[in-house]
Coordinates of C-alpha atoms and ligand atoms in Angstrom, one line a residue:
X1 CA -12.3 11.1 31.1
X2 CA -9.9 8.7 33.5
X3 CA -6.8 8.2 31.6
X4 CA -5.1 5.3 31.6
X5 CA -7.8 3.0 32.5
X6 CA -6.7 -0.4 30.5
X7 CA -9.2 -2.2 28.1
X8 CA -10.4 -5.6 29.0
X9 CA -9.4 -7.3 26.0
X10 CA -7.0 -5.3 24.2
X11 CA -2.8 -5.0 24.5
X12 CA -1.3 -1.8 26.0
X13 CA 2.2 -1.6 27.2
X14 CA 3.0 -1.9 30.8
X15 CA 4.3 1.7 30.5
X16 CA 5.9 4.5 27.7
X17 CA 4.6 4.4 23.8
X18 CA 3.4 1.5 21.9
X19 CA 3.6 1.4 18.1
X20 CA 3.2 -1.5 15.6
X21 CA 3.3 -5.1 16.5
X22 CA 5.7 -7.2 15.6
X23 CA 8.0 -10.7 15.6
X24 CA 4.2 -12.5 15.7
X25 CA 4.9 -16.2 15.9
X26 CA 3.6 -19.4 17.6
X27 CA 5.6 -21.3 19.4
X28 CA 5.5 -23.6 22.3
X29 CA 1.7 -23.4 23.0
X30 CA 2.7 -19.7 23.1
X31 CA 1.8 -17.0 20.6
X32 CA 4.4 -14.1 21.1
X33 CA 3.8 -10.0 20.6
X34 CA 6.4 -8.2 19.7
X35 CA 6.0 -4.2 19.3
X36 CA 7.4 -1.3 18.8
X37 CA 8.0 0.1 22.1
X38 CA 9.3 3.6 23.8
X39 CA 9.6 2.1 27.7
X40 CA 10.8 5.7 29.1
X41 CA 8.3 8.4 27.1
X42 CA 4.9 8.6 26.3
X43 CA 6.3 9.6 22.6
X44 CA 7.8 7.7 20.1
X45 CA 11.6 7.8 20.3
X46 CA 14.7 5.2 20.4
X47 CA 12.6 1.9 19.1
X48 CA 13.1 -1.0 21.6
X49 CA 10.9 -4.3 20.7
X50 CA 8.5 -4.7 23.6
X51 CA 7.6 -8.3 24.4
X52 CA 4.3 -10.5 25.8
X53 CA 2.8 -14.0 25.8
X54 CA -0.2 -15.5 25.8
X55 CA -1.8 -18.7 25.7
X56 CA -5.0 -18.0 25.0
X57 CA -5.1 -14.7 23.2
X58 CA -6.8 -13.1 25.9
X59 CA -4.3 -12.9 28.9
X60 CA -1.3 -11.8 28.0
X61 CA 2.1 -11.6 30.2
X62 CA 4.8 -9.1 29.7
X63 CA 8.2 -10.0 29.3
X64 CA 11.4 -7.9 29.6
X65 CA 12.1 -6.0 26.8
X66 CA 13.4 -8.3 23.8
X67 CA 15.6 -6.0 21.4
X68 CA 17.0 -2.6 22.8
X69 CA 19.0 0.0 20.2
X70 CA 23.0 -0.3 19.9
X71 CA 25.6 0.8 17.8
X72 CA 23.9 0.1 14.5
X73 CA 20.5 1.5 15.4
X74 CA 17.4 1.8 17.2
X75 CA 15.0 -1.3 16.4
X76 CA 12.1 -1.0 13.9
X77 CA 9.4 -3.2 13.0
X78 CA 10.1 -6.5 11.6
X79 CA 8.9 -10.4 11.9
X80 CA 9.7 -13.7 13.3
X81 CA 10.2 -17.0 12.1
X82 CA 11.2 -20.9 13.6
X83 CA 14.2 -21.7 11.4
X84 CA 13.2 -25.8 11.9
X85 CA 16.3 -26.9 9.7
X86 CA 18.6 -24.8 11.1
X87 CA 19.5 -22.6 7.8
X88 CA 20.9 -19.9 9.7
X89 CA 22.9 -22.1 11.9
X90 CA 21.8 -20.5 15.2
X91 CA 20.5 -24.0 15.9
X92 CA 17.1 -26.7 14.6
X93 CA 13.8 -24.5 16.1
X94 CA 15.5 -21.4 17.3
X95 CA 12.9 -18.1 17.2
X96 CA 15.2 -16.1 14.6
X97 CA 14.0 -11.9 14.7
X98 CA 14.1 -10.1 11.6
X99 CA 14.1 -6.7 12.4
X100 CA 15.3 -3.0 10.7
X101 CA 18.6 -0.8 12.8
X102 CA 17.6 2.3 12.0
X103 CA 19.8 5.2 12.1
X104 CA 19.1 9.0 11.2
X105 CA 20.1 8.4 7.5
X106 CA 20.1 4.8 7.2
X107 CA 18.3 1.8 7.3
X108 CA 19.4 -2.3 7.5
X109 CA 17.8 -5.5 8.0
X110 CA 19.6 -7.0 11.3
X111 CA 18.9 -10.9 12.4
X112 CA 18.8 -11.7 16.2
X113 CA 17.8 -15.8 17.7
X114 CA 17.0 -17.0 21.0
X115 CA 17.3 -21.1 21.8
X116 CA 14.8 -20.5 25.0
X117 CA 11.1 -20.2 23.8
X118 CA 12.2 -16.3 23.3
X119 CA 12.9 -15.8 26.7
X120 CA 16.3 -14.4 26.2
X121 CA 17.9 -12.4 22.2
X122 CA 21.5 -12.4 21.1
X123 CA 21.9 -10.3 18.2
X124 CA 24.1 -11.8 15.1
X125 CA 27.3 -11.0 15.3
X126 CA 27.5 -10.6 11.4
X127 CA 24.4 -7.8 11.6
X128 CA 23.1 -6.6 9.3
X129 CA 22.2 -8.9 6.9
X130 CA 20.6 -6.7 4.1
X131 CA 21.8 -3.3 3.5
X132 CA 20.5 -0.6 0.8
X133 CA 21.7 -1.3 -2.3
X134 CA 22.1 2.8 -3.0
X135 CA 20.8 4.2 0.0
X136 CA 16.9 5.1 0.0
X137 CA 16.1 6.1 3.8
X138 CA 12.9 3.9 3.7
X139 CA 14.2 0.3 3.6
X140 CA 12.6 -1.0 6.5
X141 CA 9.8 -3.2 7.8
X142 CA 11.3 -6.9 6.8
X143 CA 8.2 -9.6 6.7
X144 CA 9.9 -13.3 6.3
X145 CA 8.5 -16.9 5.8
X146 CA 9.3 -19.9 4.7
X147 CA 8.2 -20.6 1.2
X148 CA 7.4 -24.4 -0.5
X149 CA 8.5 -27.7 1.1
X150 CA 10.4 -28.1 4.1
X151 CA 13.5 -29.1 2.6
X152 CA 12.7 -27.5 -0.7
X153 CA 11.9 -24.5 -0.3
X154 CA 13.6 -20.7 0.8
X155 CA 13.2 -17.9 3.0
X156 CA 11.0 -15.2 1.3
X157 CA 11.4 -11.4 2.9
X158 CA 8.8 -8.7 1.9
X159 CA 10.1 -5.1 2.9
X160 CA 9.0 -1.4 2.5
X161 CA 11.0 0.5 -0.2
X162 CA 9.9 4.3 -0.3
X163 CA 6.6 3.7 -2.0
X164 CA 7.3 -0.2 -3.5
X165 CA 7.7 -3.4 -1.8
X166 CA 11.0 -5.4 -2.9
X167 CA 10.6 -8.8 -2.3
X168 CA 14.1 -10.9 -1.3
X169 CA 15.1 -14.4 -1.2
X170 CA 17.8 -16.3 0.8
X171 CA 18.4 -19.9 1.8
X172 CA 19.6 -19.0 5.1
X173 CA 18.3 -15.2 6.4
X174 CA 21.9 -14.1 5.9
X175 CA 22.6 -13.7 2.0
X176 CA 19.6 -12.0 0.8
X177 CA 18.7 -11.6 -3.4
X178 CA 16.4 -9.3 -4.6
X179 CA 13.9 -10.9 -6.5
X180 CA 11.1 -8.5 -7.4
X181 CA 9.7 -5.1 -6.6
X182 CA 6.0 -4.6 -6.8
X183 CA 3.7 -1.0 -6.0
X184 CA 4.5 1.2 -9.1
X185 CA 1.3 2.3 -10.9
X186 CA -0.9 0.4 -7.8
X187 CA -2.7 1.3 -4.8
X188 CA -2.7 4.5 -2.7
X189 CA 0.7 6.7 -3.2
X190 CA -0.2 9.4 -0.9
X191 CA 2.5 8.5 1.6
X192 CA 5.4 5.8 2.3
X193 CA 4.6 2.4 2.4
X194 CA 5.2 0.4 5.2
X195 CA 4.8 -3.1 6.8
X196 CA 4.1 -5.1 4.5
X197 CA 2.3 -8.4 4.9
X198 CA 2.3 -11.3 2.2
X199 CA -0.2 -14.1 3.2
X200 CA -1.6 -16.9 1.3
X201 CA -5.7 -17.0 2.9
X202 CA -8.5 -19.8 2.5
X203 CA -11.1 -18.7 0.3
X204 CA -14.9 -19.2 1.9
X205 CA -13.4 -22.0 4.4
X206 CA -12.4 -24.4 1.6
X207 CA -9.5 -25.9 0.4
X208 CA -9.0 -23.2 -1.9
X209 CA -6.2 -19.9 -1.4
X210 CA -5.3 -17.1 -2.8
X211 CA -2.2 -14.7 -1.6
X212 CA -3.1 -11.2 -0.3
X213 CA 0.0 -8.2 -0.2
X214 CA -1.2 -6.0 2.6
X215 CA 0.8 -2.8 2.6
X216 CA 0.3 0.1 5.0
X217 CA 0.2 4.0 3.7
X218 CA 1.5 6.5 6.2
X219 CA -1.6 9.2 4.5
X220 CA -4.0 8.9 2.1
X221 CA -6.4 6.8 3.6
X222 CA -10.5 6.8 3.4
X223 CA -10.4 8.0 7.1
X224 CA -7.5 10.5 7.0
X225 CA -3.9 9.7 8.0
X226 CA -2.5 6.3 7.5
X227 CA -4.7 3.1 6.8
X228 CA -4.0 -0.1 5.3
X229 CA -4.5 -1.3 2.2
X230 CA -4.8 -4.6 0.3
X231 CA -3.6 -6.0 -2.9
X232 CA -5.2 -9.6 -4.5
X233 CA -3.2 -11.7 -6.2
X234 CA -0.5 -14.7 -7.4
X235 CA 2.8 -15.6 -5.9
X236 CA 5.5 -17.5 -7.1
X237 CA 7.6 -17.5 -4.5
X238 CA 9.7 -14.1 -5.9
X239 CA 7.4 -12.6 -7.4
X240 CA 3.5 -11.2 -6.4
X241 CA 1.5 -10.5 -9.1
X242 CA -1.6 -8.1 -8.6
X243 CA -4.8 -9.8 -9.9
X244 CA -6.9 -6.2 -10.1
X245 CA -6.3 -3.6 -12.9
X246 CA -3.4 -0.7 -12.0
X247 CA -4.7 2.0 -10.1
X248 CA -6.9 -0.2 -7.9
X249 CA -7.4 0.6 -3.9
X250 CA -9.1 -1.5 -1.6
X251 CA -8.9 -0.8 2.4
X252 CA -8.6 -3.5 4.6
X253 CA -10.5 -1.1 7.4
X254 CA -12.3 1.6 7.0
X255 CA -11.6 3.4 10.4
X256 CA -8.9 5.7 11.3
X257 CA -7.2 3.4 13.7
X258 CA -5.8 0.4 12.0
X259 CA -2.2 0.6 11.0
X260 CA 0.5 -1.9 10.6
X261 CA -1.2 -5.1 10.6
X262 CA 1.0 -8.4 10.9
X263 CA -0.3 -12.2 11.1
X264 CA 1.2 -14.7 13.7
X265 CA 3.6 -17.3 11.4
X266 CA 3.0 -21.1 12.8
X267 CA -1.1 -20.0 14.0
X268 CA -2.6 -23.5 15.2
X269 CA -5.2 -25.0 12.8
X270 CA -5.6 -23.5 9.3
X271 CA -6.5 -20.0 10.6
X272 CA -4.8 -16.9 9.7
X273 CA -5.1 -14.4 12.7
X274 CA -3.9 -10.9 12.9
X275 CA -4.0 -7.5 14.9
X276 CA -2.9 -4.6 13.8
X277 CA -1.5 -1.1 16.0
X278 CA -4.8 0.7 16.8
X279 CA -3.9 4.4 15.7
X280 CA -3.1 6.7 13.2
X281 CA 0.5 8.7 12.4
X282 CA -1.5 12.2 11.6
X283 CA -2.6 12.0 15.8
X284 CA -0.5 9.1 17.5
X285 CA 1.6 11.7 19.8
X286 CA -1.5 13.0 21.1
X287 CA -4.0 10.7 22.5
X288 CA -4.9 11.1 26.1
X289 CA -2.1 9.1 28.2
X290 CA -0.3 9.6 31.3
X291 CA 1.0 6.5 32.3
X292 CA 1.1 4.6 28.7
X293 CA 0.2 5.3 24.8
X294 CA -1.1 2.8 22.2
X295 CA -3.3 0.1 21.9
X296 CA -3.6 -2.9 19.8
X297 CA -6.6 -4.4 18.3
X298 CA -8.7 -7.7 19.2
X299 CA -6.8 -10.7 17.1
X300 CA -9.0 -11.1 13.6
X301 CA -9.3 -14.0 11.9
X302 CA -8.2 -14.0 8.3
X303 CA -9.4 -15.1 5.1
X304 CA -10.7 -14.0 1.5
X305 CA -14.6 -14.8 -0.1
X306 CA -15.4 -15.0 -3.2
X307 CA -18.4 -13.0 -4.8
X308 CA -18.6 -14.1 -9.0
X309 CA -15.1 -13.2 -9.8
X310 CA -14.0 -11.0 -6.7
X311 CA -12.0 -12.0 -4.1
X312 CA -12.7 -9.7 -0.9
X313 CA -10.9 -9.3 2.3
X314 CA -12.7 -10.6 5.4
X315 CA -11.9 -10.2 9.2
X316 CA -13.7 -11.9 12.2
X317 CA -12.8 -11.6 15.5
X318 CA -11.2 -14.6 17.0
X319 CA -13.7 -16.7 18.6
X320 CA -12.4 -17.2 21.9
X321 CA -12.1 -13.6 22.5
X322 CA -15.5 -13.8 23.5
X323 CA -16.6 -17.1 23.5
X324 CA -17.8 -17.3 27.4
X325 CA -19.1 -13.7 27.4
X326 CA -22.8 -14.4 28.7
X327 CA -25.8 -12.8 27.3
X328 CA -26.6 -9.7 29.2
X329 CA -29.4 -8.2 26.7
X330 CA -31.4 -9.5 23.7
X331 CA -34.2 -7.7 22.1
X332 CA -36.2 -9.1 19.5
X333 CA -38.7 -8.0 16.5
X334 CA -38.2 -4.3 17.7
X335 CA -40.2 -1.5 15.7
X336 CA -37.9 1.3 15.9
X337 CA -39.0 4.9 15.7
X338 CA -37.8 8.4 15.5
X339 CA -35.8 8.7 19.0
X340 CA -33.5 6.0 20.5
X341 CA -33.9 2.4 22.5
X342 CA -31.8 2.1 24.9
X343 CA -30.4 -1.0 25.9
X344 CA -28.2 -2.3 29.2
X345 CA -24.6 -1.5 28.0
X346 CA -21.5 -1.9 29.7
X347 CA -17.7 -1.0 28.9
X348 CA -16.8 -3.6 27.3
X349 CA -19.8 -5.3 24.9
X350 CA -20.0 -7.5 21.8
X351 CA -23.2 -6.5 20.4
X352 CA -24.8 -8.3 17.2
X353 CA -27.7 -6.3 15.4
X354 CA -29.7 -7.2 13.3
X355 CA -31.6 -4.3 10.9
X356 CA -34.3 -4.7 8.5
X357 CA -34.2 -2.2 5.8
X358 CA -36.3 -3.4 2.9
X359 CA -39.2 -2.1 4.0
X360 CA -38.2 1.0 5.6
X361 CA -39.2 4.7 6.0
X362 CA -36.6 5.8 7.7
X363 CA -33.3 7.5 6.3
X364 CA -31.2 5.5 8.6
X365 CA -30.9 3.2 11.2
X366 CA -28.1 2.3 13.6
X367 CA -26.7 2.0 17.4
X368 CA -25.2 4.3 20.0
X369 CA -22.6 3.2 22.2
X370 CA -20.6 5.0 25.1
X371 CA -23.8 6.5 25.7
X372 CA -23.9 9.3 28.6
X373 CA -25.0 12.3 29.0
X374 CA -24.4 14.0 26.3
X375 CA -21.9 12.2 24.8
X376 CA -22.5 8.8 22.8
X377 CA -20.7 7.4 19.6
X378 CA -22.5 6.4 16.8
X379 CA -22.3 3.6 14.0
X380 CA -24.9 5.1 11.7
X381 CA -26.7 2.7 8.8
X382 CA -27.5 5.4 5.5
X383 CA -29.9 3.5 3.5
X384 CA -30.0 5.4 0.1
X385 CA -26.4 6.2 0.3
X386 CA -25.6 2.5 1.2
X387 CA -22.9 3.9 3.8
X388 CA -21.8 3.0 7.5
X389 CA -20.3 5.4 10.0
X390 CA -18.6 5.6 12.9
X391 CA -18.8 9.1 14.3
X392 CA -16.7 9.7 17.5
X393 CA -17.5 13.8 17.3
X394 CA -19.1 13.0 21.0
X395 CA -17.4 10.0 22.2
X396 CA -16.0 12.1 25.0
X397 CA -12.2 13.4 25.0
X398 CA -11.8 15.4 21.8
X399 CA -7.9 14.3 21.1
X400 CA -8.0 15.2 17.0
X401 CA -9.5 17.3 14.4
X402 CA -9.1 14.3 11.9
X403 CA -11.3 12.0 11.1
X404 CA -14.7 12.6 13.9
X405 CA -16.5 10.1 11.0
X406 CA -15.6 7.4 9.5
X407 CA -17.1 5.9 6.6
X408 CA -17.3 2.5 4.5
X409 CA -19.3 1.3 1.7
X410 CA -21.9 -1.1 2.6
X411 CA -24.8 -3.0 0.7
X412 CA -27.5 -4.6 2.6
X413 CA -28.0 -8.3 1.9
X414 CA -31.4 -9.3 1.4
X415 CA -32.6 -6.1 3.0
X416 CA -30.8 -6.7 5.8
X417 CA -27.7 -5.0 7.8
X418 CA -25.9 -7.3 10.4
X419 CA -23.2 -5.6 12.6
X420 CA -20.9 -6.9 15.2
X421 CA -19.6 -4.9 17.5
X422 CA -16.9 -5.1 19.9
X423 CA -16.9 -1.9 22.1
X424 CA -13.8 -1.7 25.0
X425 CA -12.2 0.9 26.9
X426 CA -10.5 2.8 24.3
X427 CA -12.2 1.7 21.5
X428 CA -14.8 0.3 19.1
X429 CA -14.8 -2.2 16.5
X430 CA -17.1 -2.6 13.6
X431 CA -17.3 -6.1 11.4
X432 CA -20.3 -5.6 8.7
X433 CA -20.9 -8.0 5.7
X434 CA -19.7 -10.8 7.5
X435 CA -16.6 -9.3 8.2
X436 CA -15.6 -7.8 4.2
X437 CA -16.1 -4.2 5.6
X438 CA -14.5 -3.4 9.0
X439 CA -14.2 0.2 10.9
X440 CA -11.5 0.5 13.9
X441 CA -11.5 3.9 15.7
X442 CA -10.6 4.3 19.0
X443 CA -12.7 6.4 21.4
X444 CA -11.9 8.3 24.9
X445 CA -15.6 8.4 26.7
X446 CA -16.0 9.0 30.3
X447 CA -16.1 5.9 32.5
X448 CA -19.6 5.9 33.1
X449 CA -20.5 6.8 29.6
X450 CA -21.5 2.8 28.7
X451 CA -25.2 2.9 27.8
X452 CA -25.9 1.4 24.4
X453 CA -29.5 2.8 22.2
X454 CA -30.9 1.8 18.7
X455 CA -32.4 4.0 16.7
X456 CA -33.9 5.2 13.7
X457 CA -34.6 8.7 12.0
X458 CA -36.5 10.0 9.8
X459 CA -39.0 7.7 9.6
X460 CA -39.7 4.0 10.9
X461 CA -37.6 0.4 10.5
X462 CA -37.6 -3.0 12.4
X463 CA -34.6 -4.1 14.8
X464 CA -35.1 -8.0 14.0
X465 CA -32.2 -9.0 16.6
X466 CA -30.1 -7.5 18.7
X467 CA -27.7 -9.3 21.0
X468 CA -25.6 -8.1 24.0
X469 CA -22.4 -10.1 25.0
X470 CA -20.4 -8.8 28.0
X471 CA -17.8 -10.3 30.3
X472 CA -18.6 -11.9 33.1
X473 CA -17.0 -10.4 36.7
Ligands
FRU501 C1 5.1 2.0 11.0 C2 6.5 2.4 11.2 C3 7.4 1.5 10.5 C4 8.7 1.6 11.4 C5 8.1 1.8 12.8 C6 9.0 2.7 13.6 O1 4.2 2.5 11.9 O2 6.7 3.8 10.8 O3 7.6 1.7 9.2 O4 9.5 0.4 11.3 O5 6.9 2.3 12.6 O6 8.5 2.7 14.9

């Protein structure tokens, strides 16, 4: 395994430890990434916000650092907003920061602005803007927008509370009312909550939306460790209501390495796009890294579909991620057998496979990436148990006991299994059902471990597509 060696498409820091991402806004042609950022360790210490542009969600440029700890605390994960009407009175468009100072036994929100496209921060004098109102340690993770009409409206802030989120309001970031507190009795309990994310998504591409209250568990989830979870339902602008019975838990992924996703505020067009830290708290520390720690994942695109009365989650990746990737492979009509078919691969590969599974003998059906030698990982199709996994066991660097195989529900459509797969240095990603079930795992092969192979076992099924995407140069 060579260490270090970057992903094509994916964020890393330019050195040290990379956790969550954060302050994700649009601005100026620009979207910003903000994250959670160690610059002098490969482990997570004394939180600075780490800082990069792009332009096209593809290149991205690093920027100095943009928040660094000071006397009320190291800097913790938080949001970003445009304050258009000058509320806060840092001036009409300035990029306001809201962000938690953490100390060993306390926790505050804290504001910081910056008048030059987020070039340069000054932290608010009057910091912080939201303290505990009886101290619990976890207070942290403040998610803000703007809620109604321009001039009619008020800042709404969702924030991690021990195992609730409390939802604020404030006309101007800087007095802050609690409004509502929502988690008791709901979703997964098995660890703090953190990062919460309140978005209002299209349904099926129409006019219609519905809000979604994403909220990331530190343990409990399908994988093992932390994952992140979703909640459907109504907001009022202080208060979310969960549409789904108490005791409900839905994933928004299903691999081990999706944690602390945030969507940009201001996104061009009607999309909702996100990313999310590509790791887990039960192994973070102890990935393979020399030079730098922590990935992000490919930007999704956001939205909800409707199925009779459900409403379920659904992530695609963003188009242009991979919109010129020529065609390096396409099979077609493929009778697939005991043993694999292997197909030109590459490191980095979006691969589109179709499976036919009416019809078939076999038990399951599926792909191998990173093949090599030995080693390969595997996104395995289980017909009579209706399951996909990811299995990493051989991907190549063992870095964890947890989670080798990851697993998600999954019903074929019209005897049919369509996958996408986006497979970089570091990592594979899994979109099934049109993007309602999702696995993110990351992966440490050797370089030269890139074949790809379909298979089947235990019997006979037909491949009726499969297409190979990969960068070109
Ligand atoms: C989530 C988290 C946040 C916190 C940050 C600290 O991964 O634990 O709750 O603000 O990381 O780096």
């Amino acid at each position: 395994m060579s260490i270090d060696r970057r992903p094509r498409l994916h964020f890393t820091p330019p050195a040290g430890w990379l956790n969550d991402p954060n302050g994700l806004i649009y601005h100026a042609g620009e979207y910003h990434l903000f994250y959670q950022h160690h610059p002098y360790s490969l482990v997570w210490g004394p939180m600075h916000w780490g800082h990069a542009v792009s332009r096209d969600l593809v290149h991205w440029e690093h920027l100095p650092i943009a928040l660094a700890p000071d006397e009320l605390g190291a800097i913790f994960s938080g949001s970003a907003v445009i304050d258009r009407h000058n509320t806060a009175g840092f001036g009409a468009g300035a990029l306001i920061t809201i962000f938690t100072h953490h100390q060993e036994a306390r926790q505050v929100q804290s504001l910081a602005y910056s008048s030059d496209d987020g070039r340069s921060w000054t932290k608010y004098a009057g910091n912080p803007v939201l303290a505990p109102p009886d101290a619990p340690l976890n207070f942290r993770d403040p998610r803000v927008f703007w809620y109604g009409a321009a001039h009619d409206g008020h800042w709404v802030m969702a924030l991690a509370v021990d195992q609730e989120i409390w939802l604020y309001t404030s006309p101007d970031l800087k007095r802050w009312t609690k409004a509502s507190a929502f988690g008791a009795g709901y979703g997964e309990h098995a660890g703090v909550w953190e990062c919460p994310e309140l978005l209002s998504l299209a349904i099926d591409g129409g006019p219609e939306r519905c809000w979604v209250l994403i909220v990331s568990v530190q343990h409990g989830a399908p994988a093992g460790g932390s994952g992140t979870q979703y909640f459907v339902g109504a907001f009022d602008g202080a208060t979310f209501t969960c549409a789904d019975p108490p005791g409900t838990v839905r994933w928004a992924d299903y691999g081990a390495d999706f944690y602390a996703a945030q969507a940009w505020n201001a996104a061009p067009g009607e999309r909702t796009l996100w990313l999310a830290w590509m790791n887990n708290w039960e192994y973070a520390r102890e990935t393979p890294a020399r030079k730098w720690r922590g990935m992000i994942s490919a930007p999704r695109e956001v939205s909800l579909t409707r199925t009779g009365e459900r409403l379920t989650l659904v992530q695609r990746l963003a188009p242009e991620l991979t919109a010129n990737w020529p065609i390096s492979a396409t099979l077609r009509d493929q009778a697939l057998g005991e043993g694999g078919y292997a197909v030109p691969g590459g490191p980095t590969l979006l691969i589109t496979a179709t499976f036919s599974v009416a019809s078939a003998t076999a038990q399951q059906v599926g792909l191998r990436v990173g093949v090599g030698g030995a080693a390969a990982t595997s996104v395995t199709y289980a017909i009579e148990d209706a399951t996909l996994t990811v299995d990493r066991t051989w991907a190549g660097a063992a870095f964890s006991a947890i989670a080798p195989r990851q697993t998600a529900p999954l019903a074929a459509a019209d005897g049919l299994i369509r996958l996408e797969i986006l497979v970089d240095t570091g990592s594979i990603e899994v979109f099934a059902a049109d993007g309602s079930v999702t696995l993110t795992s990351q992966i440490f092969p050797e370089p030269a471990s890139t074949g790809v192979e379909v298979f089947a076992v235990g019997g006979a099924a037909r491949l009726v597509e499969l297409k190979i995407r990969t960068p070109e140069g």
